[in-house]
Amino acid sequence: MAEGAVSVAQVETAFQKFAVHGDTKATGKEINGKNFVKLCKDCHIIDGKNVTTTDVDIVFSKVKAKSARVITFEQFNQALTELAPKRFKGKSKEDALQQLYGLVVGKEPANAGVTKVAKAAAVDRLTDTTKYTGAHKERFDESGKGKGKAGREDIPDTSGYVSAYKGTGTYDDKVKEA
């Protein structure tokens, strides 16, 4: 190997990391089109000028089997071989491929731009149950924990007595006396 040459095992490690990204059922032996494009973006193979996402999709379609939706590591190498001269124009195929491998090695899927939980003062103020008033205040106990169904709806009194009746629960006593 030449000075600064990248081993295939290092490239395969990066391939496996991207292959399992976002897919709980993935084994790491095959990569789908979405993750292949993500690999190309995160490793800066897609530069927007020489290589675009369309180019990457076309190469992916070329190297995969007709009915397949994924490519193996061997097909991945074939795809990189096709992309290398396009990305590094004016270099020999071997040099371009080695430089492309250099971009891929040591990389893993980035989670940049992933939605995070908003932690703003406005959100805190809106979710502080101690500041609730009126009917909404009745839905929470003193600690701020929700009361569940009891806090959401009026549960009817099914005792058979009219509300505010003073002699509630005295019927059985009157019947026993008679």
CSV table of C-alpha atoms in Angstrom, one decimal:
chain,number,residue,atom,x,y,z
A,1,MET,CA,0.0,0.0,0.0
A,2,ALA,CA,1.1,3.5,-0.7
A,3,GLU,CA,1.8,6.2,1.9
A,4,GLY,CA,-1.5,7.5,3.3
A,5,ALA,CA,-3.4,4.6,1.8
A,6,VAL,CA,-6.7,3.6,3.5
A,7,SER,CA,-7.5,0.0,4.4
A,8,VAL,CA,-10.7,-1.6,3.2
A,9,ALA,CA,-11.5,-2.7,6.7
A,10,GLN,CA,-11.7,1.0,7.9
A,11,VAL,CA,-14.0,1.8,5.0
A,12,GLU,CA,-16.1,-1.2,5.9
A,13,THR,CA,-16.5,0.0,9.5
A,14,ALA,CA,-17.8,3.3,8.3
A,15,PHE,CA,-20.1,1.5,5.9
A,16,GLN,CA,-21.6,-0.6,8.7
A,17,LYS,CA,-22.2,2.4,10.9
A,18,PHE,CA,-24.2,4.1,8.2
A,19,ALA,CA,-25.9,0.8,7.2
A,20,VAL,CA,-27.5,0.4,10.7
A,21,HIS,CA,-28.3,4.2,11.1
A,22,GLY,CA,-32.1,4.7,11.7
A,23,ASP,CA,-33.0,1.1,11.0
A,24,THR,CA,-33.5,-1.2,14.0
A,25,LYS,CA,-33.7,-4.3,11.8
A,26,ALA,CA,-30.5,-3.6,9.8
A,27,THR,CA,-27.5,-6.0,10.3
A,28,GLY,CA,-24.8,-3.7,8.9
A,29,LYS,CA,-24.1,-6.0,5.9
A,30,GLU,CA,-26.3,-4.1,3.5
A,31,ILE,CA,-27.1,-0.4,3.1
A,32,ASN,CA,-30.3,1.1,1.7
A,33,GLY,CA,-30.5,4.1,-0.8
A,34,LYS,CA,-31.4,6.7,1.9
A,35,ASN,CA,-28.4,5.7,4.1
A,36,PHE,CA,-26.1,5.6,1.1
A,37,VAL,CA,-27.0,9.2,0.2
A,38,LYS,CA,-26.6,10.1,3.9
A,39,LEU,CA,-23.1,8.6,3.9
A,40,CYS,CA,-22.2,10.5,0.8
A,41,LYS,CA,-23.5,13.8,2.3
A,42,ASP,CA,-21.9,13.3,5.7
A,43,CYS,CA,-18.5,12.3,4.2
A,44,HIS,CA,-18.6,15.2,1.8
A,45,ILE,CA,-18.6,13.0,-1.3
A,46,ILE,CA,-21.6,15.1,-2.5
A,47,ASP,CA,-20.1,18.5,-3.1
A,48,GLY,CA,-23.0,20.1,-5.0
A,49,LYS,CA,-20.9,20.8,-8.1
A,50,ASN,CA,-19.3,17.6,-9.5
A,51,VAL,CA,-21.3,15.1,-7.5
A,52,THR,CA,-25.0,15.7,-6.6
A,53,THR,CA,-27.6,13.6,-4.8
A,54,THR,CA,-29.0,12.7,-8.2
A,55,ASP,CA,-25.7,11.3,-9.3
A,56,VAL,CA,-25.4,9.3,-6.1
A,57,ASP,CA,-29.0,7.9,-6.6
A,58,ILE,CA,-28.2,7.0,-10.2
A,59,VAL,CA,-25.0,5.2,-9.2
A,60,PHE,CA,-26.9,3.4,-6.4
A,61,SER,CA,-29.5,2.2,-9.0
A,62,LYS,CA,-26.7,1.0,-11.3
A,63,VAL,CA,-24.9,-1.1,-8.8
A,64,LYS,CA,-27.9,-2.7,-7.1
A,65,ALA,CA,-29.7,-5.8,-8.4
A,66,LYS,CA,-32.8,-5.2,-10.4
A,67,SER,CA,-35.4,-6.0,-7.7
A,68,ALA,CA,-33.2,-5.2,-4.6
A,69,ARG,CA,-33.5,-2.2,-2.4
A,70,VAL,CA,-30.1,-2.5,-0.7
A,71,ILE,CA,-26.5,-2.9,-1.8
A,72,THR,CA,-23.7,-5.0,-0.2
A,73,PHE,CA,-20.2,-3.8,0.7
A,74,GLU,CA,-18.9,-5.1,-2.6
A,75,GLN,CA,-21.5,-3.2,-4.5
A,76,PHE,CA,-20.8,-0.2,-2.3
A,77,ASN,CA,-17.1,-0.4,-3.4
A,78,GLN,CA,-18.2,-0.6,-7.0
A,79,ALA,CA,-20.4,2.6,-6.5
A,80,LEU,CA,-17.5,4.5,-4.9
A,81,THR,CA,-15.3,3.4,-7.9
A,82,GLU,CA,-17.8,5.0,-10.2
A,83,LEU,CA,-18.2,8.2,-8.1
A,84,ALA,CA,-14.4,8.7,-7.5
A,85,PRO,CA,-13.4,10.1,-11.0
A,86,LYS,CA,-16.5,12.3,-10.9
A,87,ARG,CA,-15.6,13.8,-7.5
A,88,PHE,CA,-11.9,14.2,-8.1
A,89,LYS,CA,-11.5,15.2,-11.7
A,90,GLY,CA,-8.1,15.1,-13.3
A,91,LYS,CA,-6.7,12.4,-11.1
A,92,SER,CA,-6.1,8.7,-11.9
A,93,LYS,CA,-8.9,6.3,-10.9
A,94,GLU,CA,-6.8,4.7,-8.2
A,95,ASP,CA,-5.8,8.1,-6.6
A,96,ALA,CA,-9.4,9.4,-6.8
A,97,LEU,CA,-10.6,6.2,-5.2
A,98,GLN,CA,-8.0,6.4,-2.4
A,99,GLN,CA,-9.0,10.1,-1.7
A,100,LEU,CA,-12.7,9.0,-1.7
A,101,TYR,CA,-11.9,6.3,0.8
A,102,GLY,CA,-10.0,8.9,2.9
A,103,LEU,CA,-13.3,10.9,3.1
A,104,VAL,CA,-15.3,7.9,4.2
A,105,VAL,CA,-12.9,6.5,6.9
A,106,GLY,CA,-13.6,7.3,10.5
A,107,LYS,CA,-17.0,8.9,9.8
A,108,GLU,CA,-20.3,8.0,11.4
A,109,PRO,CA,-23.8,9.3,10.9
A,110,ALA,CA,-24.2,12.9,12.1
A,111,ASN,CA,-27.3,13.9,14.0
A,112,ALA,CA,-27.0,17.6,13.0
A,113,GLY,CA,-30.4,19.2,12.5
A,114,VAL,CA,-32.3,16.6,14.5
A,115,THR,CA,-35.2,18.2,16.4
A,116,LYS,CA,-34.5,18.8,20.1
A,117,VAL,CA,-36.8,19.6,23.0
A,118,ALA,CA,-37.6,23.3,23.2
A,119,LYS,CA,-36.7,24.8,26.5
A,120,ALA,CA,-37.9,28.3,26.4
A,121,ALA,CA,-39.2,30.5,29.2
A,122,ALA,CA,-42.6,30.7,27.4
A,123,VAL,CA,-43.0,26.9,27.5
A,124,ASP,CA,-42.1,26.8,31.2
A,125,ARG,CA,-44.7,29.5,31.9
A,126,LEU,CA,-47.4,27.8,29.9
A,127,THR,CA,-46.8,24.4,31.5
A,128,ASP,CA,-46.5,25.7,35.2
A,129,THR,CA,-49.7,24.2,36.8
A,130,THR,CA,-49.4,26.6,39.8
A,131,LYS,CA,-50.4,29.5,37.6
A,132,TYR,CA,-53.6,27.8,36.2
A,133,THR,CA,-56.9,29.4,37.1
A,134,GLY,CA,-60.6,28.6,36.9
A,135,ALA,CA,-61.7,25.2,35.7
A,136,HIS,CA,-58.2,24.2,34.6
A,137,LYS,CA,-56.9,24.6,38.2
A,138,GLU,CA,-59.3,21.8,39.3
A,139,ARG,CA,-57.5,19.3,37.0
A,140,PHE,CA,-54.3,19.2,39.1
A,141,ASP,CA,-53.6,18.5,42.7
A,142,GLU,CA,-51.3,20.6,44.9
A,143,SER,CA,-48.1,19.0,43.7
A,144,GLY,CA,-49.0,19.8,40.0
A,145,LYS,CA,-49.8,16.2,39.1
A,146,GLY,CA,-52.9,15.7,37.0
A,147,LYS,CA,-56.0,14.1,38.6
A,148,GLY,CA,-56.8,12.1,35.4
A,149,LYS,CA,-60.4,11.5,34.6
A,150,ALA,CA,-61.6,12.9,37.9
A,151,GLY,CA,-60.1,16.2,37.0
A,152,ARG,CA,-61.5,16.3,33.5
A,153,GLU,CA,-65.2,15.6,33.9
A,154,ASP,CA,-67.9,15.9,36.5
A,155,ILE,CA,-68.7,12.5,37.9
A,156,PRO,CA,-72.5,12.3,38.5
A,157,ASP,CA,-73.8,11.3,41.9
A,158,THR,CA,-75.7,8.0,41.3
A,159,SER,CA,-76.9,7.6,44.9
A,160,GLY,CA,-80.5,8.3,44.0
A,161,TYR,CA,-80.8,11.4,46.2
A,162,VAL,CA,-81.3,14.9,45.0
A,163,SER,CA,-78.2,17.0,45.3
A,164,ALA,CA,-77.9,19.1,48.5
A,165,TYR,CA,-80.5,16.7,50.3
A,166,LYS,CA,-79.7,16.7,54.0
A,167,GLY,CA,-80.9,13.3,54.7
A,168,THR,CA,-78.7,11.5,52.3
A,169,GLY,CA,-78.1,7.9,53.3
A,170,THR,CA,-80.9,7.7,55.9
A,171,TYR,CA,-83.4,5.7,53.8
A,172,ASP,CA,-82.1,2.3,55.1
A,173,ASP,CA,-82.4,3.4,58.7
A,174,LYS,CA,-86.1,4.5,58.2
A,175,VAL,CA,-87.0,1.2,56.5
A,176,LYS,CA,-85.5,-0.8,59.4
A,177,GLU,CA,-87.6,1.2,61.9
A,178,ALA,CA,-90.8,0.5,60.2
